[in-house]
Amino acid sequence: MPDIVVLFFLFGLLAGLVKSELKLPSALYDSLSVFLLIAIGLKGGQGLAQQSVLSLAPQLLAVISLGILQTLIAFSILKYLCHFDRANAAATAAHYGSVSVATFAVGSNWLITNNIWFESQMAIFLAVMEIPAIMAGIILVRGVKKGTDWRQLAHETFFGKGVTLLLGGMIIGWIAGPDGLSSIKGLFFDLFKGALALFLMEMGLIVAKQVGVLRRNGIVIIAFGITMPLISAVLGTACGVLIGLSAGGITLLAVLAASASYIAVPATMRLAVPEANPALSLSAVLGITFPFNIIIGIPLYHHVAQMLTGVSL
């Protein structure tokens, strides 16, 4: 049976497809986004308080390299096999080299629900994997040109809402530790799954709106939206094995690699590559990749991690 939060997503998707009037207030949707980002950061920071951050440097280098490699592979597929122009290929590739907070939240919730342990530094991986793909995508379009406003782009990339909330939550969790966080555990930890369910219901409604774009752009986007996350999941799994993660950690890194950004990257690409059509990338990310990952991908990636590590669910 699917996880309860996935059922909320399917409910929102169905409501959107039948053109129901169901809709979350925009202020509530924004508030849920903030809540989830802080909660994920706090959980990661709590775990990091119990280990040395410097020891993670090789792992961080590995996942940064993973994000860049995914971007380059996605760009090559889109430009040379799907025949996208350079701007749209690079902008869409940046989405797929980056990561989705919502997919990470569903993946971590799935592991927790099934009592599968995973490393606390996964929240740091989530934060650092946003950035390399964005920079790689910009360079693929623009190259290193004098006219590029790198200061503005760097500010948008490093200090965007998502990255700021994640890092802020991790720093607070790291400083406070498990004891300091106990007073707010009821809000940020115990209510996490309920907030995620409401967020995914709205995501289902958003995905339903992409159906028209998918119909117009046909099989190419659908094929890429499924194939690319599978390629990325293989790379993420290999990276997880290489850096010595547990079965749960390998699963979650595969989920991160297979996911695609729909918040930080679209905002930055609108600024950096205004000639790219955001409907192409968002229809692939939200219409195909996101539902594929949360319905089929997560248990599939964990099954592969089990086989590689010899661990059973």
mmCIF file of C-alpha atoms in Angstrom:
data_model
loop_
_atom_site.group_PDB
_atom_site.id
_atom_site.type_symbol
_atom_site.label_atom_id
_atom_site.label_comp_id
_atom_site.label_asym_id
_atom_site.label_seq_id
_atom_site.Cartn_x
_atom_site.Cartn_y
_atom_site.Cartn_z
ATOM 1 C CA MET A 1 0.000 0.000 0.000
ATOM 2 C CA PRO A 2 1.387 3.483 -0.837
ATOM 3 C CA ASP A 3 2.522 5.740 2.001
ATOM 4 C CA ILE A 4 -0.272 7.958 3.333
ATOM 5 C CA VAL A 5 1.482 11.126 2.092
ATOM 6 C CA VAL A 6 1.598 9.700 -1.448
ATOM 7 C CA LEU A 7 -2.156 9.100 -1.231
ATOM 8 C CA PHE A 8 -2.587 12.807 -0.448
ATOM 9 C CA PHE A 9 -0.584 13.600 -3.595
ATOM 10 C CA LEU A 10 -2.767 11.290 -5.678
ATOM 11 C CA PHE A 11 -5.888 12.874 -4.170
ATOM 12 C CA GLY A 12 -4.669 16.355 -5.169
ATOM 13 C CA LEU A 13 -3.740 15.097 -8.647
ATOM 14 C CA LEU A 14 -7.187 13.572 -9.180
ATOM 15 C CA ALA A 15 -8.917 16.702 -7.875
ATOM 16 C CA GLY A 16 -6.888 18.788 -10.320
ATOM 17 C CA LEU A 17 -7.588 16.511 -13.280
ATOM 18 C CA VAL A 18 -11.353 16.688 -12.722
ATOM 19 C CA LYS A 19 -11.030 20.490 -12.368
ATOM 20 C CA SER A 20 -12.222 20.588 -8.769
ATOM 21 C CA GLU A 21 -12.262 23.959 -7.003
ATOM 22 C CA LEU A 22 -9.961 22.513 -4.324
ATOM 23 C CA LYS A 23 -6.966 24.753 -3.666
ATOM 24 C CA LEU A 24 -4.798 25.563 -0.682
ATOM 25 C CA PRO A 25 -4.443 29.273 0.132
ATOM 26 C CA SER A 26 -1.150 30.503 -1.321
ATOM 27 C CA ALA A 27 -0.070 31.765 2.101
ATOM 28 C CA LEU A 28 -0.568 28.283 3.582
ATOM 29 C CA TYR A 29 1.385 26.648 0.736
ATOM 30 C CA ASP A 30 4.280 29.073 1.306
ATOM 31 C CA SER A 31 4.114 28.453 5.059
ATOM 32 C CA LEU A 32 4.237 24.681 4.566
ATOM 33 C CA SER A 33 7.295 25.100 2.323
ATOM 34 C CA VAL A 34 9.062 27.116 5.028
ATOM 35 C CA PHE A 35 8.044 24.614 7.710
ATOM 36 C CA LEU A 36 9.342 21.603 5.780
ATOM 37 C CA LEU A 37 12.662 23.250 4.923
ATOM 38 C CA ILE A 38 13.322 24.284 8.538
ATOM 39 C CA ALA A 39 12.232 20.893 9.889
ATOM 40 C CA ILE A 40 14.555 19.017 7.505
ATOM 41 C CA GLY A 41 17.409 21.361 8.429
ATOM 42 C CA LEU A 42 16.797 20.909 12.175
ATOM 43 C CA LYS A 43 16.810 17.114 11.852
ATOM 44 C CA GLY A 44 20.059 17.188 9.917
ATOM 45 C CA GLY A 45 21.664 19.642 12.350
ATOM 46 C CA GLN A 46 20.640 17.507 15.314
ATOM 47 C CA GLY A 47 22.482 14.548 13.839
ATOM 48 C CA LEU A 48 25.508 16.626 12.892
ATOM 49 C CA ALA A 49 25.869 17.757 16.508
ATOM 50 C CA GLN A 50 27.015 14.219 17.248
ATOM 51 C CA GLN A 51 29.819 14.019 14.672
ATOM 52 C CA SER A 52 32.708 15.954 13.158
ATOM 53 C CA VAL A 53 31.681 18.166 10.229
ATOM 54 C CA LEU A 54 35.239 18.245 8.826
ATOM 55 C CA SER A 55 35.152 14.479 8.313
ATOM 56 C CA LEU A 56 32.378 14.987 5.757
ATOM 57 C CA ALA A 57 34.590 16.944 3.322
ATOM 58 C CA PRO A 58 35.313 13.966 0.983
ATOM 59 C CA GLN A 59 31.613 13.079 0.877
ATOM 60 C CA LEU A 60 30.637 16.669 0.113
ATOM 61 C CA LEU A 61 33.153 16.795 -2.735
ATOM 62 C CA ALA A 62 31.693 13.567 -4.104
ATOM 63 C CA VAL A 63 28.069 14.774 -4.101
ATOM 64 C CA ILE A 64 29.042 18.145 -5.603
ATOM 65 C CA SER A 65 30.775 16.267 -8.429
ATOM 66 C CA LEU A 66 27.663 14.103 -8.773
ATOM 67 C CA GLY A 67 25.468 17.171 -9.305
ATOM 68 C CA ILE A 68 27.770 18.570 -11.985
ATOM 69 C CA LEU A 69 28.009 15.209 -13.781
ATOM 70 C CA GLN A 70 24.215 14.835 -13.824
ATOM 71 C CA THR A 71 23.851 18.304 -15.328
ATOM 72 C CA LEU A 72 26.317 17.534 -18.111
ATOM 73 C CA ILE A 73 24.649 14.204 -18.920
ATOM 74 C CA ALA A 74 21.176 15.759 -18.965
ATOM 75 C CA PHE A 75 22.406 18.585 -21.211
ATOM 76 C CA SER A 76 23.955 16.121 -23.678
ATOM 77 C CA ILE A 77 20.751 14.049 -23.861
ATOM 78 C CA LEU A 78 18.515 17.084 -24.303
ATOM 79 C CA LYS A 79 20.673 18.836 -26.896
ATOM 80 C CA TYR A 80 21.899 15.938 -29.014
ATOM 81 C CA LEU A 81 19.160 13.306 -28.632
ATOM 82 C CA CYS A 82 16.069 15.426 -27.901
ATOM 83 C CA HIS A 83 17.252 18.310 -30.137
ATOM 84 C CA PHE A 84 16.540 21.089 -27.632
ATOM 85 C CA ASP A 85 18.216 24.414 -28.355
ATOM 86 C CA ARG A 86 21.171 25.277 -26.097
ATOM 87 C CA ALA A 87 19.235 27.576 -23.749
ATOM 88 C CA ASN A 88 16.398 25.134 -23.044
ATOM 89 C CA ALA A 89 18.769 22.166 -22.844
ATOM 90 C CA ALA A 90 20.991 23.905 -20.295
ATOM 91 C CA ALA A 91 18.114 25.305 -18.230
ATOM 92 C CA THR A 92 16.327 21.939 -18.066
ATOM 93 C CA ALA A 93 19.600 20.134 -17.343
ATOM 94 C CA ALA A 94 20.187 22.450 -14.378
ATOM 95 C CA HIS A 95 16.814 21.373 -12.959
ATOM 96 C CA TYR A 96 17.878 17.723 -13.204
ATOM 97 C CA GLY A 97 21.347 18.260 -11.785
ATOM 98 C CA SER A 98 19.807 19.947 -8.755
ATOM 99 C CA VAL A 99 17.476 18.440 -6.145
ATOM 100 C CA SER A 100 13.884 18.539 -4.893
ATOM 101 C CA VAL A 101 13.178 19.228 -1.228
ATOM 102 C CA ALA A 102 9.708 17.672 -1.536
ATOM 103 C CA THR A 103 11.075 14.430 -3.025
ATOM 104 C CA PHE A 104 13.737 14.323 -0.297
ATOM 105 C CA ALA A 105 11.035 14.827 2.344
ATOM 106 C CA VAL A 106 8.936 11.972 0.940
ATOM 107 C CA GLY A 107 12.004 9.726 0.687
ATOM 108 C CA SER A 108 13.183 10.390 4.236
ATOM 109 C CA ASN A 109 9.625 9.955 5.531
ATOM 110 C CA TRP A 110 9.376 6.616 3.690
ATOM 111 C CA LEU A 111 12.594 5.408 5.306
ATOM 112 C CA ILE A 112 11.531 6.563 8.773
ATOM 113 C CA THR A 113 8.104 4.934 8.390
ATOM 114 C CA ASN A 114 9.820 1.657 7.502
ATOM 115 C CA ASN A 115 12.317 2.004 10.395
ATOM 116 C CA ILE A 116 15.303 2.296 8.049
ATOM 117 C CA TRP A 117 18.230 4.282 9.421
ATOM 118 C CA PHE A 118 20.084 6.806 7.280
ATOM 119 C CA GLU A 119 22.951 9.209 7.900
ATOM 120 C CA SER A 120 22.203 12.674 9.298
ATOM 121 C CA GLN A 121 24.438 14.425 6.754
ATOM 122 C CA MET A 122 21.881 13.734 4.022
ATOM 123 C CA ALA A 123 20.322 17.129 4.830
ATOM 124 C CA ILE A 124 23.686 18.777 4.088
ATOM 125 C CA PHE A 125 23.846 16.898 0.781
ATOM 126 C CA LEU A 126 20.407 18.319 -0.009
ATOM 127 C CA ALA A 127 21.669 21.867 0.543
ATOM 128 C CA VAL A 128 24.972 21.631 -1.340
ATOM 129 C CA MET A 129 23.541 19.797 -4.364
ATOM 130 C CA GLU A 130 21.305 22.785 -5.210
ATOM 131 C CA ILE A 131 24.223 24.995 -6.170
ATOM 132 C CA PRO A 132 26.648 23.186 -8.569
ATOM 133 C CA ALA A 133 23.945 22.350 -11.107
ATOM 134 C CA ILE A 134 22.776 25.963 -11.269
ATOM 135 C CA MET A 135 26.272 27.256 -11.962
ATOM 136 C CA ALA A 136 26.950 24.490 -14.498
ATOM 137 C CA GLY A 137 23.695 25.270 -16.322
ATOM 138 C CA ILE A 138 24.538 28.972 -16.559
ATOM 139 C CA ILE A 139 28.033 28.263 -17.883
ATOM 140 C CA LEU A 140 26.637 25.824 -20.471
ATOM 141 C CA VAL A 141 24.504 28.645 -21.888
ATOM 142 C CA ARG A 142 26.595 31.732 -21.364
ATOM 143 C CA GLY A 143 30.137 30.519 -20.965
ATOM 144 C CA VAL A 144 32.290 32.792 -18.845
ATOM 145 C CA LYS A 145 31.352 36.163 -20.351
ATOM 146 C CA LYS A 146 32.057 39.699 -19.218
ATOM 147 C CA GLY A 147 28.389 40.681 -19.333
ATOM 148 C CA THR A 148 27.200 38.031 -16.862
ATOM 149 C CA ASP A 149 26.134 39.543 -13.530
ATOM 150 C CA TRP A 150 27.822 36.913 -11.365
ATOM 151 C CA ARG A 151 27.232 38.856 -8.155
ATOM 152 C CA GLN A 152 23.468 38.863 -8.615
ATOM 153 C CA LEU A 153 23.432 35.226 -9.737
ATOM 154 C CA ALA A 154 25.602 34.143 -6.805
ATOM 155 C CA HIS A 155 23.304 35.929 -4.367
ATOM 156 C CA GLU A 156 20.236 34.256 -5.900
ATOM 157 C CA THR A 157 21.975 30.868 -5.804
ATOM 158 C CA PHE A 158 23.592 30.904 -2.372
ATOM 159 C CA PHE A 159 21.044 33.031 -0.513
ATOM 160 C CA GLY A 160 17.776 31.932 -2.093
ATOM 161 C CA LYS A 161 14.966 31.029 0.297
ATOM 162 C CA GLY A 162 15.423 27.268 0.079
ATOM 163 C CA VAL A 163 19.163 27.153 0.734
ATOM 164 C CA THR A 164 18.941 29.824 3.469
ATOM 165 C CA LEU A 165 16.193 27.990 5.365
ATOM 166 C CA LEU A 166 17.937 24.625 5.098
ATOM 167 C CA LEU A 167 21.303 25.937 6.247
ATOM 168 C CA GLY A 168 19.702 28.072 8.959
ATOM 169 C CA GLY A 169 17.797 25.070 10.302
ATOM 170 C CA MET A 170 20.933 22.923 10.258
ATOM 171 C CA ILE A 171 22.977 25.543 12.111
ATOM 172 C CA ILE A 172 20.275 25.913 14.771
ATOM 173 C CA GLY A 173 19.959 22.135 15.135
ATOM 174 C CA TRP A 174 23.723 21.733 15.300
ATOM 175 C CA ILE A 175 24.126 24.413 17.994
ATOM 176 C CA ALA A 176 21.120 23.313 20.061
ATOM 177 C CA GLY A 177 21.669 19.572 19.789
ATOM 178 C CA PRO A 178 19.028 16.958 20.747
ATOM 179 C CA ASP A 179 18.463 18.428 24.221
ATOM 180 C CA GLY A 180 17.970 21.979 22.993
ATOM 181 C CA LEU A 181 15.529 20.883 20.302
ATOM 182 C CA SER A 182 13.340 18.886 22.685
ATOM 183 C CA SER A 183 11.148 21.918 23.473
ATOM 184 C CA ILE A 184 10.132 22.355 19.805
ATOM 185 C CA LYS A 185 10.069 18.667 18.876
ATOM 186 C CA GLY A 186 6.265 18.580 19.012
ATOM 187 C CA LEU A 187 5.999 21.222 16.289
ATOM 188 C CA PHE A 188 8.839 20.493 13.867
ATOM 189 C CA PHE A 189 9.222 16.727 14.296
ATOM 190 C CA ASP A 190 5.856 15.296 15.368
ATOM 191 C CA LEU A 191 3.789 17.363 12.903
ATOM 192 C CA PHE A 192 6.180 16.867 9.982
ATOM 193 C CA LYS A 193 4.218 14.108 8.284
ATOM 194 C CA GLY A 194 0.906 15.989 8.480
ATOM 195 C CA ALA A 195 2.461 19.109 6.976
ATOM 196 C CA LEU A 196 4.070 17.014 4.239
ATOM 197 C CA ALA A 197 0.680 15.435 3.414
ATOM 198 C CA LEU A 198 -0.945 18.850 2.910
ATOM 199 C CA PHE A 199 2.041 20.060 0.868
ATOM 200 C CA LEU A 200 1.840 17.026 -1.416
ATOM 201 C CA MET A 201 -1.905 17.492 -1.892
ATOM 202 C CA GLU A 202 -1.160 20.951 -3.307
ATOM 203 C CA MET A 203 1.681 19.462 -5.375
ATOM 204 C CA GLY A 204 -0.848 17.072 -6.908
ATOM 205 C CA LEU A 205 -2.990 20.043 -7.921
ATOM 206 C CA ILE A 206 0.068 21.752 -9.450
ATOM 207 C CA VAL A 207 1.067 18.622 -11.384
ATOM 208 C CA ALA A 208 -2.451 18.365 -12.839
ATOM 209 C CA LYS A 209 -1.934 21.795 -14.434
ATOM 210 C CA GLN A 210 1.044 20.472 -16.436
ATOM 211 C CA VAL A 211 -1.038 17.989 -18.427
ATOM 212 C CA GLY A 212 -1.668 20.482 -21.239
ATOM 213 C CA VAL A 213 2.038 21.196 -21.684
ATOM 214 C CA LEU A 214 2.802 17.471 -21.740
ATOM 215 C CA ARG A 215 0.217 16.911 -24.439
ATOM 216 C CA ARG A 216 1.739 19.640 -26.603
ATOM 217 C CA ASN A 217 5.343 18.477 -26.211
ATOM 218 C CA GLY A 218 4.614 14.782 -26.447
ATOM 219 C CA ILE A 219 6.711 11.718 -25.917
ATOM 220 C CA VAL A 220 10.097 13.461 -25.708
ATOM 221 C CA ILE A 221 9.438 15.093 -22.339
ATOM 222 C CA ILE A 222 7.751 11.989 -20.967
ATOM 223 C CA ALA A 223 10.662 9.760 -22.014
ATOM 224 C CA PHE A 224 13.262 12.170 -20.627
ATOM 225 C CA GLY A 225 11.275 12.707 -17.409
ATOM 226 C CA ILE A 226 11.499 8.980 -16.649
ATOM 227 C CA THR A 227 14.865 8.061 -18.175
ATOM 228 C CA MET A 228 16.931 10.848 -16.611
ATOM 229 C CA PRO A 229 15.956 10.103 -12.991
ATOM 230 C CA LEU A 230 16.792 6.442 -13.555
ATOM 231 C CA ILE A 231 20.238 7.378 -14.902
ATOM 232 C CA SER A 232 20.748 9.786 -11.997
ATOM 233 C CA ALA A 233 19.594 7.187 -9.470
ATOM 234 C CA VAL A 234 22.247 4.776 -10.777
ATOM 235 C CA LEU A 235 24.898 7.497 -10.401
ATOM 236 C CA GLY A 236 23.621 8.405 -6.924
ATOM 237 C CA THR A 237 23.627 4.774 -5.856
ATOM 238 C CA ALA A 238 27.199 4.319 -7.108
ATOM 239 C CA CYS A 239 28.260 7.491 -5.289
ATOM 240 C CA GLY A 240 26.588 6.286 -2.081
ATOM 241 C CA VAL A 241 28.424 2.970 -2.250
ATOM 242 C CA LEU A 242 31.713 4.755 -3.005
ATOM 243 C CA ILE A 243 31.491 7.035 0.042
ATOM 244 C CA GLY A 244 30.405 4.212 2.335
ATOM 245 C CA LEU A 245 26.789 5.054 3.132
ATOM 246 C CA SER A 246 24.328 2.635 4.711
ATOM 247 C CA ALA A 247 21.488 1.073 2.707
ATOM 248 C CA GLY A 248 19.208 3.888 3.880
ATOM 249 C CA GLY A 249 21.791 6.523 3.005
ATOM 250 C CA ILE A 250 22.362 5.021 -0.445
ATOM 251 C CA THR A 251 18.606 5.031 -1.017
ATOM 252 C CA LEU A 252 18.256 8.665 -0.021
ATOM 253 C CA LEU A 253 21.240 9.776 -2.117
ATOM 254 C CA ALA A 254 19.705 7.944 -5.090
ATOM 255 C CA VAL A 255 16.431 9.773 -4.369
ATOM 256 C CA LEU A 256 18.274 13.103 -4.239
ATOM 257 C CA ALA A 257 20.131 12.395 -7.469
ATOM 258 C CA ALA A 258 16.948 11.255 -9.237
ATOM 259 C CA SER A 259 14.925 14.249 -8.073
ATOM 260 C CA ALA A 260 14.842 17.578 -9.898
ATOM 261 C CA SER A 261 14.464 21.103 -8.573
ATOM 262 C CA TYR A 262 11.273 23.089 -9.106
ATOM 263 C CA ILE A 263 11.920 26.000 -6.696
ATOM 264 C CA ALA A 264 15.520 27.265 -6.578
ATOM 265 C CA VAL A 265 16.527 26.446 -10.150
ATOM 266 C CA PRO A 266 13.468 27.926 -11.931
ATOM 267 C CA ALA A 267 13.898 31.178 -9.999
ATOM 268 C CA THR A 268 17.581 31.421 -10.899
ATOM 269 C CA MET A 269 17.155 30.323 -14.514
ATOM 270 C CA ARG A 270 14.503 32.988 -15.098
ATOM 271 C CA LEU A 271 17.157 35.503 -14.139
ATOM 272 C CA ALA A 272 20.134 33.897 -15.870
ATOM 273 C CA VAL A 273 18.554 32.409 -19.005
ATOM 274 C CA PRO A 274 15.388 34.430 -19.775
ATOM 275 C CA GLU A 275 15.217 33.047 -23.324
ATOM 276 C CA ALA A 276 14.564 29.486 -22.015
ATOM 277 C CA ASN A 277 10.942 28.301 -21.841
ATOM 278 C CA PRO A 278 10.192 27.370 -18.184
ATOM 279 C CA ALA A 279 7.116 25.384 -19.239
ATOM 280 C CA LEU A 280 9.342 22.725 -20.838
ATOM 281 C CA SER A 281 11.448 22.084 -17.747
ATOM 282 C CA LEU A 282 8.621 22.366 -15.211
ATOM 283 C CA SER A 283 6.326 20.059 -17.180
ATOM 284 C CA ALA A 284 9.038 17.401 -17.181
ATOM 285 C CA VAL A 285 9.964 17.924 -13.511
ATOM 286 C CA LEU A 286 6.466 18.265 -12.041
ATOM 287 C CA GLY A 287 4.415 16.360 -14.597
ATOM 288 C CA ILE A 288 6.633 13.280 -14.916
ATOM 289 C CA THR A 289 9.704 13.051 -12.677
ATOM 290 C CA PHE A 290 8.176 14.080 -9.348
ATOM 291 C CA PRO A 291 5.244 11.621 -9.421
ATOM 292 C CA PHE A 292 7.456 8.882 -10.874
ATOM 293 C CA ASN A 293 9.933 9.215 -8.020
ATOM 294 C CA ILE A 294 7.472 9.304 -5.136
ATOM 295 C CA ILE A 295 5.240 6.510 -6.447
ATOM 296 C CA ILE A 296 7.709 4.112 -8.092
ATOM 297 C CA GLY A 297 11.244 5.417 -7.653
ATOM 298 C CA ILE A 298 11.774 5.458 -3.883
ATOM 299 C CA PRO A 299 10.943 1.771 -3.219
ATOM 300 C CA LEU A 300 12.828 0.808 -6.403
ATOM 301 C CA TYR A 301 15.966 2.663 -5.345
ATOM 302 C CA HIS A 302 15.818 1.081 -1.890
ATOM 303 C CA HIS A 303 15.456 -2.384 -3.415
ATOM 304 C CA VAL A 304 18.660 -1.813 -5.387
ATOM 305 C CA ALA A 305 20.413 -0.499 -2.252
ATOM 306 C CA GLN A 306 19.323 -3.639 -0.389
ATOM 307 C CA MET A 307 20.805 -5.888 -3.049
ATOM 308 C CA LEU A 308 24.102 -3.991 -3.037
ATOM 309 C CA THR A 309 24.477 -3.990 0.745
ATOM 310 C CA GLY A 310 22.853 -7.321 1.548
ATOM 311 C CA VAL A 311 20.353 -5.661 3.892
ATOM 312 C CA SER A 312 16.693 -6.666 3.970
ATOM 313 C CA LEU A 313 13.758 -4.377 4.772
#
